[in-house]
PDB file of C-alpha atoms in Angstrom:
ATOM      1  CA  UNK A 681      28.999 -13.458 -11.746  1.00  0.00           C
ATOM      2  CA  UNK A 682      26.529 -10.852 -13.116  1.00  0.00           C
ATOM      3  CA  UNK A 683      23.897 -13.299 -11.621  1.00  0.00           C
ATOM      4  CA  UNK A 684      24.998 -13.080  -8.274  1.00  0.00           C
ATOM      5  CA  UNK A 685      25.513  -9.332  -8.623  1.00  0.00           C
ATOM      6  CA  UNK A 686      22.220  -8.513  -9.649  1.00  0.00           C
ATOM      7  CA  UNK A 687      20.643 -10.888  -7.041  1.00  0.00           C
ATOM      8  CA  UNK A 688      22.407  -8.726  -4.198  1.00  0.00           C
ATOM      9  CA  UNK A 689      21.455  -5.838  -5.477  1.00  0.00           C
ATOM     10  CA  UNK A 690      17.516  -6.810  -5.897  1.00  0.00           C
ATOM     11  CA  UNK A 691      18.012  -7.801  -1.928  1.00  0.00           C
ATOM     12  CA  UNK A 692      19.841  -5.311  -1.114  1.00  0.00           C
ATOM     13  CA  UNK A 693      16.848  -3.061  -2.322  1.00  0.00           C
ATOM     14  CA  UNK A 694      14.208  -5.460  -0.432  1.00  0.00           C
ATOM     15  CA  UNK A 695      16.308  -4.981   2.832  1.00  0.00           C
ATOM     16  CA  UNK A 696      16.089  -1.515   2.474  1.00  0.00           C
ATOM     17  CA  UNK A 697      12.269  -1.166   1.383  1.00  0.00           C
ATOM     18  CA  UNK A 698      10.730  -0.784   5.255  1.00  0.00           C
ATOM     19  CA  UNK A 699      13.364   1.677   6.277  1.00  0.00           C
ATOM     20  CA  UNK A 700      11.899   3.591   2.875  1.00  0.00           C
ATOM     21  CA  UNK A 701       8.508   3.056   3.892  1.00  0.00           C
ATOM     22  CA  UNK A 702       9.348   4.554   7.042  1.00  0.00           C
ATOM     23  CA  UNK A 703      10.927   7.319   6.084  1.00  0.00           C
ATOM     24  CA  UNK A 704       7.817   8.066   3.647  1.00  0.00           C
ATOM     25  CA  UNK A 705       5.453   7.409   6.286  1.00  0.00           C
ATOM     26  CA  UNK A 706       7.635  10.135   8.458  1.00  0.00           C
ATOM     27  CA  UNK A 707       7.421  12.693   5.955  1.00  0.00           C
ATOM     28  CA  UNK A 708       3.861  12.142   5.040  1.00  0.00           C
ATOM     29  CA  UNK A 709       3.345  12.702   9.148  1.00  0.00           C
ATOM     30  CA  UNK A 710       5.351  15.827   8.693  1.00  0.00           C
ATOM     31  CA  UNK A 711       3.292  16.857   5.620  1.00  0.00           C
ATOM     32  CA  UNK A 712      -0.073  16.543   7.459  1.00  0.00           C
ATOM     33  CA  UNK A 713       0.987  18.120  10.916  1.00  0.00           C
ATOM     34  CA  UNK A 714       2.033  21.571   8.706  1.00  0.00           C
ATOM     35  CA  UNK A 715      -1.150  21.467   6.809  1.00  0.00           C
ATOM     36  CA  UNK A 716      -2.800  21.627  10.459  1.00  0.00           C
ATOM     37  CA  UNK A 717      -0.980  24.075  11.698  1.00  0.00           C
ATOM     38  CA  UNK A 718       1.131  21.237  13.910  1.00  0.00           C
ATOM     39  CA  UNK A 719       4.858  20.625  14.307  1.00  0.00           C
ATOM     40  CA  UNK A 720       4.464  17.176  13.903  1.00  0.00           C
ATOM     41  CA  UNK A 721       7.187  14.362  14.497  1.00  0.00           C
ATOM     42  CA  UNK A 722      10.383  13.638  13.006  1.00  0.00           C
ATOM     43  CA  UNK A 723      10.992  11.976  10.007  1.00  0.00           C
ATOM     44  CA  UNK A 724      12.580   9.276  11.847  1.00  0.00           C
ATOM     45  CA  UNK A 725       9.690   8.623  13.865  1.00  0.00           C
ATOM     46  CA  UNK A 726       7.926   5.896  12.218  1.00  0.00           C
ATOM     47  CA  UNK A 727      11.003   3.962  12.116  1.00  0.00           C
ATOM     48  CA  UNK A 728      11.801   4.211  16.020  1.00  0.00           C
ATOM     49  CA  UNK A 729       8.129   3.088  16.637  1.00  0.00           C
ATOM     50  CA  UNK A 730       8.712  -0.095  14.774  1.00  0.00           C
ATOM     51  CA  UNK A 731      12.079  -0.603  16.704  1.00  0.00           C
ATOM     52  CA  UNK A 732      10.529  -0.149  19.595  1.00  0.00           C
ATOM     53  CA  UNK A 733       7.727  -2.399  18.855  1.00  0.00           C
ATOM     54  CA  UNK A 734       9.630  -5.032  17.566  1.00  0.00           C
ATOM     55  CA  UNK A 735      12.427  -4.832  20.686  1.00  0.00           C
ATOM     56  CA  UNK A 736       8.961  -5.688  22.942  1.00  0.00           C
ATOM     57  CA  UNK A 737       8.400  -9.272  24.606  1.00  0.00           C
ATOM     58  CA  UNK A 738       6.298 -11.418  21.961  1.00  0.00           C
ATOM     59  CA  UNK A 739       2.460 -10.768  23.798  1.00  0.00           C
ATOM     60  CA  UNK A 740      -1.090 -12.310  21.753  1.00  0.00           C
ATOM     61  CA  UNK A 741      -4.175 -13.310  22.590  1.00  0.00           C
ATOM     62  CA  UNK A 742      -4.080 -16.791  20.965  1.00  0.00           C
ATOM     63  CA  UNK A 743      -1.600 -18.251  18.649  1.00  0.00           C
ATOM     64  CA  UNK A 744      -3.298 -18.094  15.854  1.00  0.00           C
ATOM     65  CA  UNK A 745      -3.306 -14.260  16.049  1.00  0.00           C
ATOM     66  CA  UNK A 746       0.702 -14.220  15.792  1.00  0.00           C
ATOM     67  CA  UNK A 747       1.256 -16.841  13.146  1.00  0.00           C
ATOM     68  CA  UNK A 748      -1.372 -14.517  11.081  1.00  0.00           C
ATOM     69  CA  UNK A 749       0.570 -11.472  11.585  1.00  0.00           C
ATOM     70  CA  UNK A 750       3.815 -13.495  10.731  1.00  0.00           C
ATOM     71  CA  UNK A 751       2.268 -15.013   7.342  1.00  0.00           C
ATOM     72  CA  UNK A 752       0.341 -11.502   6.871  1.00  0.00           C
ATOM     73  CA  UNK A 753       4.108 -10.357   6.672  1.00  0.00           C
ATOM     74  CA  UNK A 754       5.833 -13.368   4.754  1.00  0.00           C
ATOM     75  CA  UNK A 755       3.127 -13.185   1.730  1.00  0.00           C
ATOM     76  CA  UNK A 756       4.048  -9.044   1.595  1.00  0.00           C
ATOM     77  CA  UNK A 757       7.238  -9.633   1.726  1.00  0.00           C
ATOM     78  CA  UNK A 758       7.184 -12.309  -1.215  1.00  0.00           C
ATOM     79  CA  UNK A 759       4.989 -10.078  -3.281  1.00  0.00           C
ATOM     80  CA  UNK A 760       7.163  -6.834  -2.395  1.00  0.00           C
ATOM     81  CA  UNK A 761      10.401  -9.418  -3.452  1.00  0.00           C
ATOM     82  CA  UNK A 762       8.460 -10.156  -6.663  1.00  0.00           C
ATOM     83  CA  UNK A 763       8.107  -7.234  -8.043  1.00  0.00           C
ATOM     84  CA  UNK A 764      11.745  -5.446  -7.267  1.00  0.00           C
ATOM     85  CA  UNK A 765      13.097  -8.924  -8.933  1.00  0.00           C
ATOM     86  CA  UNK A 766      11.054  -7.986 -11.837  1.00  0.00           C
ATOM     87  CA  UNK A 767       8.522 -10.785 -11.764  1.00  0.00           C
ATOM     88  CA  UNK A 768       4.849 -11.428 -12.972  1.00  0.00           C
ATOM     89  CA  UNK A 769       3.038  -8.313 -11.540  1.00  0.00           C
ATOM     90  CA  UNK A 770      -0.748  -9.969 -11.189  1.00  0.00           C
ATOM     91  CA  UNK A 771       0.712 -12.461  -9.027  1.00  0.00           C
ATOM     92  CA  UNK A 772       2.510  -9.837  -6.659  1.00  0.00           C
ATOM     93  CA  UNK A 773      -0.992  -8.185  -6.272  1.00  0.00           C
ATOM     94  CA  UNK A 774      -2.711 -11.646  -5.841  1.00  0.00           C
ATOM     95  CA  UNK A 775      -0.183 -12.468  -3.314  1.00  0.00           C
ATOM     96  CA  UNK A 776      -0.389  -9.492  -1.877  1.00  0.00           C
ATOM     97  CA  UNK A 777      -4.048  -9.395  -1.534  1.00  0.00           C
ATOM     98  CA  UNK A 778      -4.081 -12.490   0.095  1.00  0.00           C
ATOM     99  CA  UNK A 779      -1.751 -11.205   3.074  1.00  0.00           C
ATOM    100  CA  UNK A 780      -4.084  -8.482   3.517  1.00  0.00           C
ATOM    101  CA  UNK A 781      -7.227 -11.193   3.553  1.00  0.00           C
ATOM    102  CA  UNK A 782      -4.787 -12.859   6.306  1.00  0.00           C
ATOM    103  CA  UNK A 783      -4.397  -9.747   8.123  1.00  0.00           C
ATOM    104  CA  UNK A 784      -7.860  -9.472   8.887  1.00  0.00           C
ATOM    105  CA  UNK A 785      -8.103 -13.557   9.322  1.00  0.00           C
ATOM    106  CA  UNK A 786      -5.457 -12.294  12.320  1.00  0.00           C
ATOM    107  CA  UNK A 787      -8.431  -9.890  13.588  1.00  0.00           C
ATOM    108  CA  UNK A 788     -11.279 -11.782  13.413  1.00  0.00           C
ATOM    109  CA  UNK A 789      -8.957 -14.664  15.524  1.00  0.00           C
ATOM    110  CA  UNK A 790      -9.747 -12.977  18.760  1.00  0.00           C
ATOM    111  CA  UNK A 791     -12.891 -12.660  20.543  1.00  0.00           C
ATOM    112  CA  UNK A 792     -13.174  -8.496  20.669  1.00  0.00           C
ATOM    113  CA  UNK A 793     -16.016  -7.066  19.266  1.00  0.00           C
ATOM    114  CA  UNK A 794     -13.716  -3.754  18.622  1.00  0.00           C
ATOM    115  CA  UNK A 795     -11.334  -6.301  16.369  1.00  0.00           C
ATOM    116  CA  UNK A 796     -13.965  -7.577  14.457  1.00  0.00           C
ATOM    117  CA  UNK A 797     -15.549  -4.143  13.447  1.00  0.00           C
ATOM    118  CA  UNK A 798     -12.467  -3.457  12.537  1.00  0.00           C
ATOM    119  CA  UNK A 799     -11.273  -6.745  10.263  1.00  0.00           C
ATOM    120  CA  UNK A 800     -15.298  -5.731   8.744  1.00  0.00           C
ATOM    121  CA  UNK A 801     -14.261  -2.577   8.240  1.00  0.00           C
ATOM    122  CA  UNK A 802     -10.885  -3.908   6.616  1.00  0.00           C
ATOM    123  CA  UNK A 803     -12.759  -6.889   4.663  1.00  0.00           C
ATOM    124  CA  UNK A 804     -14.832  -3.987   3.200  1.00  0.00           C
ATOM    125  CA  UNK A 805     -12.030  -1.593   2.188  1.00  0.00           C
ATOM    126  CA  UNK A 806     -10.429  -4.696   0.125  1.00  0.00           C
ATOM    127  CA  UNK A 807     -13.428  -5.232  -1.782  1.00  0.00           C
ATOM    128  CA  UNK A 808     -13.519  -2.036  -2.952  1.00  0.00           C
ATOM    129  CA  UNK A 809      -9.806  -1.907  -4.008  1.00  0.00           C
ATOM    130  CA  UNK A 810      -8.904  -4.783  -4.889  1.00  0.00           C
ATOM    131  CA  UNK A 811     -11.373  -4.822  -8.121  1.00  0.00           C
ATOM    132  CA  UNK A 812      -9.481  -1.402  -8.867  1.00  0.00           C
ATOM    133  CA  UNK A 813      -5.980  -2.245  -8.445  1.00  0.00           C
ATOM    134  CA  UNK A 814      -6.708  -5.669 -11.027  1.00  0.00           C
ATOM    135  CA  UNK A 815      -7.960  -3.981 -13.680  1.00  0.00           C
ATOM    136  CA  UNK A 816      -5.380  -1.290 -13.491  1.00  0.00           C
ATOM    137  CA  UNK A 817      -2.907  -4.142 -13.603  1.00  0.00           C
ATOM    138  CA  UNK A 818      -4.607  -5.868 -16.285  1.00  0.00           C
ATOM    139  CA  UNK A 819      -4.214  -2.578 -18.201  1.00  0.00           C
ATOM    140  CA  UNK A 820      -1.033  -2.697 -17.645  1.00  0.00           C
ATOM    141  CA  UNK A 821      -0.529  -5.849 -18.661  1.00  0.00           C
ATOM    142  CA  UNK A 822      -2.441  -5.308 -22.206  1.00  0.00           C
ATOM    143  CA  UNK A 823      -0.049  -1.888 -22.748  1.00  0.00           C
ATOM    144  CA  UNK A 824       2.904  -3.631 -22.136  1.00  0.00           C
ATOM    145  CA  UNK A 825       2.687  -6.680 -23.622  1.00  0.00           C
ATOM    146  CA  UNK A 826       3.609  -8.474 -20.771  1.00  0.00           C
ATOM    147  CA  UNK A 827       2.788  -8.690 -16.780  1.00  0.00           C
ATOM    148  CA  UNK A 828       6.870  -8.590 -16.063  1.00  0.00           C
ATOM    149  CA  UNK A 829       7.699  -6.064 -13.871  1.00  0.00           C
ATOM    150  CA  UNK A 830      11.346  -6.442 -16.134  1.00  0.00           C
ATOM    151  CA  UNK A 831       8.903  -5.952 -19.165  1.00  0.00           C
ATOM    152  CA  UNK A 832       8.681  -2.137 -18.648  1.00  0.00           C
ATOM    153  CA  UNK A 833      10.680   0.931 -20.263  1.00  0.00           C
ATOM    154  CA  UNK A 834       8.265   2.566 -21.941  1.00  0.00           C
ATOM    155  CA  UNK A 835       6.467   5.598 -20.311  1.00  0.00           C
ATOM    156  CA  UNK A 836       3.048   3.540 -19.768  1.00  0.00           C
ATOM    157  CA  UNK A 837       1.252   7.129 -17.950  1.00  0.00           C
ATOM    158  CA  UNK A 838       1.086   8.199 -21.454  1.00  0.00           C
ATOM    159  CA  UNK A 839      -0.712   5.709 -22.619  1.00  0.00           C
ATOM    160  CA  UNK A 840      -2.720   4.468 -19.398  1.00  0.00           C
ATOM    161  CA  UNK A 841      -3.079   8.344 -17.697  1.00  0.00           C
ATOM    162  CA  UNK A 842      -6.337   7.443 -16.013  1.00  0.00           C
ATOM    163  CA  UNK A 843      -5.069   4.260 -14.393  1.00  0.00           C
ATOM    164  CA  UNK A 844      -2.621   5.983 -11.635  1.00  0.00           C
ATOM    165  CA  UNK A 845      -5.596   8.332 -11.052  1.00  0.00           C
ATOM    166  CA  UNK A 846      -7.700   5.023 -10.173  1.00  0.00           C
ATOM    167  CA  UNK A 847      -5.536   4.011  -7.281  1.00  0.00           C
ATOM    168  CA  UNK A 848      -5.682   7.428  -5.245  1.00  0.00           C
ATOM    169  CA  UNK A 849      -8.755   6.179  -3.387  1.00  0.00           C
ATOM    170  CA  UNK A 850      -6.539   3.313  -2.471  1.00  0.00           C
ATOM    171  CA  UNK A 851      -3.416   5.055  -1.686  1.00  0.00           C
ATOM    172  CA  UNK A 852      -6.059   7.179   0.509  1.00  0.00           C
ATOM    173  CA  UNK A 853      -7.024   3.994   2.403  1.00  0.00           C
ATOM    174  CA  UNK A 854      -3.878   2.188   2.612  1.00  0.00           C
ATOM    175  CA  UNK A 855      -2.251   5.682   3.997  1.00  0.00           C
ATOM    176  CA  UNK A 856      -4.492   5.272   6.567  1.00  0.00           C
ATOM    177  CA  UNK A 857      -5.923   9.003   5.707  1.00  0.00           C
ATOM    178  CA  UNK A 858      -9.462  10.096   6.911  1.00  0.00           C
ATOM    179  CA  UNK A 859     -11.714   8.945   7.693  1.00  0.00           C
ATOM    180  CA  UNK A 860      -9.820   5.327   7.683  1.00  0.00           C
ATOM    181  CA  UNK A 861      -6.717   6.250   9.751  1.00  0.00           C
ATOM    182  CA  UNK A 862      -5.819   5.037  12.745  1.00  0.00           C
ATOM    183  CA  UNK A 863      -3.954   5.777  15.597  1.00  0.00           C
ATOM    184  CA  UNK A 864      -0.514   6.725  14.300  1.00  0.00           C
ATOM    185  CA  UNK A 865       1.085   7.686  18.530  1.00  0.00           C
ATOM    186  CA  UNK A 866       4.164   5.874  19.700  1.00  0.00           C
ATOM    187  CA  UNK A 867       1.790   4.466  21.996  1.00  0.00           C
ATOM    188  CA  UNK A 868      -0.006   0.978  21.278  1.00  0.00           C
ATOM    189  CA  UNK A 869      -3.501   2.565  21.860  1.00  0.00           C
ATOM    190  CA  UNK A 870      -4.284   1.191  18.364  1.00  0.00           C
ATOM    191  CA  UNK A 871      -7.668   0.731  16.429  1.00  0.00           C
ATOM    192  CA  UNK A 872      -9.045  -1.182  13.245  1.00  0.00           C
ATOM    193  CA  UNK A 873      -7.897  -4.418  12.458  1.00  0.00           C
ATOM    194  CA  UNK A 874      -4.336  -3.394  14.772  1.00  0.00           C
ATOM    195  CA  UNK A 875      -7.054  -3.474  18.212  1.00  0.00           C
ATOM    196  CA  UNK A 876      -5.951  -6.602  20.710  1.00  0.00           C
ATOM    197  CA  UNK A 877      -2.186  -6.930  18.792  1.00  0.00           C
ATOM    198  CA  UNK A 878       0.543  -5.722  21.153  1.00  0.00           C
ATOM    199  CA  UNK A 879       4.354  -5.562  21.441  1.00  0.00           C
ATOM    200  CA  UNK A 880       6.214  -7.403  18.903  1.00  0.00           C
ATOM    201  CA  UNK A 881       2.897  -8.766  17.185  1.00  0.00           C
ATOM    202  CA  UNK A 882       2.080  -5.257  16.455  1.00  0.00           C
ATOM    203  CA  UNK A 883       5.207  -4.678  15.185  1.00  0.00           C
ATOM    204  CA  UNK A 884       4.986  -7.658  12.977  1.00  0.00           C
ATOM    205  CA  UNK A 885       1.584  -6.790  11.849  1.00  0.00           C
ATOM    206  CA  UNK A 886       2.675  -3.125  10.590  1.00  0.00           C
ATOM    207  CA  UNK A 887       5.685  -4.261   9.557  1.00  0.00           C
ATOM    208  CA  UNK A 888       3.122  -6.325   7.177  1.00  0.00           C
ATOM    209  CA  UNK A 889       1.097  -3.299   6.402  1.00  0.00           C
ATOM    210  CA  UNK A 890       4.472  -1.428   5.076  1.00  0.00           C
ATOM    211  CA  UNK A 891       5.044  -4.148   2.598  1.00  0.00           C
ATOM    212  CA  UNK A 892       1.456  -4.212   1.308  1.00  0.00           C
ATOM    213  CA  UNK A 893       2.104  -0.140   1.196  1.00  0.00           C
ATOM    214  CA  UNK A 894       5.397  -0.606  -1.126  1.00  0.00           C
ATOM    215  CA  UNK A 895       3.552  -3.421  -3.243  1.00  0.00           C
ATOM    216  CA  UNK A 896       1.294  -0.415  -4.238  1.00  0.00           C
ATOM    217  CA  UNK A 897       3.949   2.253  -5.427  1.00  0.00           C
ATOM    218  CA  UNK A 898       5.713  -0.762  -6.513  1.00  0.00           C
ATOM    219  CA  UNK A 899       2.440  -1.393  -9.325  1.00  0.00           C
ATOM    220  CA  UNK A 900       1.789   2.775  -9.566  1.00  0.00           C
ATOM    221  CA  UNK A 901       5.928   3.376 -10.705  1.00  0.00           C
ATOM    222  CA  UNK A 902       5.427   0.798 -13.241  1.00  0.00           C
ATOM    223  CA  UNK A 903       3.582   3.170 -15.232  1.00  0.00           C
ATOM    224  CA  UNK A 904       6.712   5.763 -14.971  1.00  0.00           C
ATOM    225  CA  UNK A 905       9.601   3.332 -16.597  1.00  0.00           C
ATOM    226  CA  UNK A 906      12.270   5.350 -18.644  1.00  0.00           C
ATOM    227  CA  UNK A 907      14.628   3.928 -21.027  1.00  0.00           C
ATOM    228  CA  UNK A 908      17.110   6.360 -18.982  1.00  0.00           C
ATOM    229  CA  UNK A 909      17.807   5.505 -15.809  1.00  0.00           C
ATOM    230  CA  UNK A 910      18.635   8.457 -14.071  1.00  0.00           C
ATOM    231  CA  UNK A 911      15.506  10.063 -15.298  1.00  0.00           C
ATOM    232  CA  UNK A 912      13.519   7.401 -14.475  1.00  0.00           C
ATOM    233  CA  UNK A 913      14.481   7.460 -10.631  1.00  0.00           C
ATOM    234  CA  UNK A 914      13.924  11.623 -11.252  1.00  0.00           C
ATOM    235  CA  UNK A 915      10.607  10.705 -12.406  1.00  0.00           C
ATOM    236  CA  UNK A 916       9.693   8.228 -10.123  1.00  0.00           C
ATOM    237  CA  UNK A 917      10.348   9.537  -7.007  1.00  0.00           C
ATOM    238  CA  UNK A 918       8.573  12.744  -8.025  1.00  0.00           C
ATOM    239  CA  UNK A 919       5.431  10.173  -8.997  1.00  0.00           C
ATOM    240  CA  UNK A 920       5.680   9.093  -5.158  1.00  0.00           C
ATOM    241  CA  UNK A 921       5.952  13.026  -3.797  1.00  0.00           C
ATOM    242  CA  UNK A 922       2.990  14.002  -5.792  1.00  0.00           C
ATOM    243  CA  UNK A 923       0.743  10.842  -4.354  1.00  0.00           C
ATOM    244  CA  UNK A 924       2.124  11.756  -0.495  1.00  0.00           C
ATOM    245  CA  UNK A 925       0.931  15.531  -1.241  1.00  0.00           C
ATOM    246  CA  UNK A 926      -2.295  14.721  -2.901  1.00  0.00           C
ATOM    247  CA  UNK A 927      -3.139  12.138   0.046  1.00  0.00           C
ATOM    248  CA  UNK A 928      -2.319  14.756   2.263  1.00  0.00           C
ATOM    249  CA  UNK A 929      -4.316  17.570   0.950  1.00  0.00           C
ATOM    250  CA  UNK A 930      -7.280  15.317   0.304  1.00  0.00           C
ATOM    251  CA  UNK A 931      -7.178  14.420   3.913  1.00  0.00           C
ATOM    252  CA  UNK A 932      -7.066  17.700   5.018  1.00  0.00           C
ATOM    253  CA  UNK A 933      -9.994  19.069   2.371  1.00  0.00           C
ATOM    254  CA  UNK A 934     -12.006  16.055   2.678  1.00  0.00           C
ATOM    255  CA  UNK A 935     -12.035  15.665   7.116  1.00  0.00           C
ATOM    256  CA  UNK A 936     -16.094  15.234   7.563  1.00  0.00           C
ATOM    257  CA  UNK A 937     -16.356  12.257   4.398  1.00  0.00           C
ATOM    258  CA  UNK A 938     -17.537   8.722   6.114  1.00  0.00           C
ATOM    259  CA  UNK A 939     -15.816   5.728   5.138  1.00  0.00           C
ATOM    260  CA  UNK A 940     -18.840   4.590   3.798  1.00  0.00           C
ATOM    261  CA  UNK A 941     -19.233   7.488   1.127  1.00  0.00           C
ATOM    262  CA  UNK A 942     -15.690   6.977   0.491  1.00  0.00           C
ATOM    263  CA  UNK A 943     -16.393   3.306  -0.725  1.00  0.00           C
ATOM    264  CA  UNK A 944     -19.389   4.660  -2.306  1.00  0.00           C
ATOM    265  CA  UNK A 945     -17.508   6.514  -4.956  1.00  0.00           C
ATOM    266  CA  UNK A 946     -13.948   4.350  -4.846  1.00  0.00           C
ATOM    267  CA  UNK A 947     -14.968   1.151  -6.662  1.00  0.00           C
ATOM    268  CA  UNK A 948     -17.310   2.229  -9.259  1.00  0.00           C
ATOM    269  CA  UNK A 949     -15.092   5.782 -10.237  1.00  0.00           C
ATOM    270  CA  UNK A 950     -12.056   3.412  -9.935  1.00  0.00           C
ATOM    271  CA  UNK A 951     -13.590   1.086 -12.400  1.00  0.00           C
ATOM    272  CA  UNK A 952     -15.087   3.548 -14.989  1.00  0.00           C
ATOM    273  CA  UNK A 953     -11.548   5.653 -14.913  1.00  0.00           C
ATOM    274  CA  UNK A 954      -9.771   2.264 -15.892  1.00  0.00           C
ATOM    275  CA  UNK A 955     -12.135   0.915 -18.236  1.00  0.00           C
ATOM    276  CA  UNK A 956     -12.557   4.189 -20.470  1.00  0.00           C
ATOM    277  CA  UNK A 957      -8.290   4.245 -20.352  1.00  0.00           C
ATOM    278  CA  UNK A 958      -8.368   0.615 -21.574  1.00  0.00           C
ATOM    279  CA  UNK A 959     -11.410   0.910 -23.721  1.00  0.00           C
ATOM    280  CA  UNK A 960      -9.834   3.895 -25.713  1.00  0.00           C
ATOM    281  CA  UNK A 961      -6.305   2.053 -25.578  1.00  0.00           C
ATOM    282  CA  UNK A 962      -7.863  -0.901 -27.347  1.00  0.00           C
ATOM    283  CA  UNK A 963      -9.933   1.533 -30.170  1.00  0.00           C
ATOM    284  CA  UNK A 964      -6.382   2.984 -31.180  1.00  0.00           C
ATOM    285  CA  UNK A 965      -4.371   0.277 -31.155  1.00  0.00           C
ATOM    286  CA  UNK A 966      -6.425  -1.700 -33.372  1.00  0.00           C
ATOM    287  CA  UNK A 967      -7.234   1.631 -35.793  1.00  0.00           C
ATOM    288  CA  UNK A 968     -10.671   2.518 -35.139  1.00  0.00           C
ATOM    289  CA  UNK A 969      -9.818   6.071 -33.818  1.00  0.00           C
TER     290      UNK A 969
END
């Protein structure tokens, strides 16, 4: 019975995770139009895009380019599913990571030169996270003891504080934040690896990019478990605030960097951030210092 309970519940919470990415997304929209002197859009906003998008008549350049958006959005949805059931972490990022690799598969499907810049641009921005994002789970995994998601309960920022500072590049980029956003308008005047999707492909395809956005605070809230519960849901969703604010002001302080300098400086800080956590970990665990 407490089987059937707890499998609700963990679908219950994967039914709900694009209506929270939306309403993050919204607020994060909010956040940035204030610190630009805007009004912005409601909070709601994302999440009517997405309706709207997905209420459109199915339109694609080839079928290839809808049954990538469609598996783009299955394998983020598994990896997503993985982690809230409390499963093996390194495979919800390798899963994950392939369904982005798909997603620009989906780009490069159509002959536009404008889509293929933009799966480059894409391909590009995964090779410099990606390397990050393993080693900060691999960390993980070495703290904890185990790559379970249900492994947690112990306060792992304490122990692993540079790791969560290693992913802001890629929060940065999978935010969409300068200079890698994209068109964020209810209208489907879109850019990057979203140019020649329309209608209910787009919406597919976002719908996609949400997932692969909650796989990411899914991996960064790992590292704020509590033995409470209460106060770990305090904690977390402050952990979550702080990276929407950070993004935000970053974005705002940082409006003339190239994408280029930003990958630059992402992989190798990423790297050296984790390595010295895990390094120093490794030297006190086993006595040296």
């Amino acid at each position: 019975m407490l089987d059937i309970l707890a499998a609700i519940i963990i679908f219950a919470l994967w039914a709900l995770v694009p209506i929270l990415i939306g309403l993050l997304l919204g607020a994060d929209r909010i956040l940035t139009a204030r610190l630009q002197g805007r009004r912005g859009p409601t909070v709601l906003q994302p999440l009517k895009d997405m309706a709207k998008l997905l209420g459109k008549r199915a339109k694609q350049v080839n079928l290839s380019q809808v049954a990538f958006a469609y598996l783009a959005l299955a394998l983020q949805a598994v990896a997503v599913l993985l982690l809230i059931a409390g499963g093996d972490v390194l495979a919800s990022l390798l899963i994950s990571g392939a369904g982005a690799f798909v997603m620009v598969l989906g780009a490069f499907s159509v002959r536009s030169p404008y889509s293929s810049l933009g799966a480059q641009r894409e391909l590009v921005q995964i090779l410099a996270t990606e390397p990050v994002l393993l080693l900060v789970v691999l960390s993980l995994g070495y703290a904890n003891g185990t790559f379970l998601a249900s492994g947690n309960g112990t306060l792992l920022i304490a122990s692993l504080p540079l790791a969560p500072v290693a992913m802001i590049p890629a929060f940065l980029m999978r935010l969409e934040k300068s200079p890698y956003d994209t068109a964020t308008a209810h209208s489907e005047l879109v850019a990057g690896p979203y140019t020649e999707y329309s209608g209910r492909a787009l919406g597919i395809i976002k719908m996609a990019h949400w997932f692969e956005l909650a796989v990411l605070f899914g991996i960064l809230l790992l590292f704020f478990d509590l033995p409470d519960p209460v106060m770990g849901v305090i904690l977390k969703a402050a952990a979550v605030a702080t990276v929407v604010v950070l993004t935000a002001l970053i974005d705002n302080c940082t409006a003339r960097t190239t994408r280029w300098t930003l990958l630059r400086s992402a992989l190798p800080l990423g790297l050296v951030l984790v390595g010295a956590n895990l390094t120093t970990l490794y030297l006190i665990n086993n006595g040296v210092i």
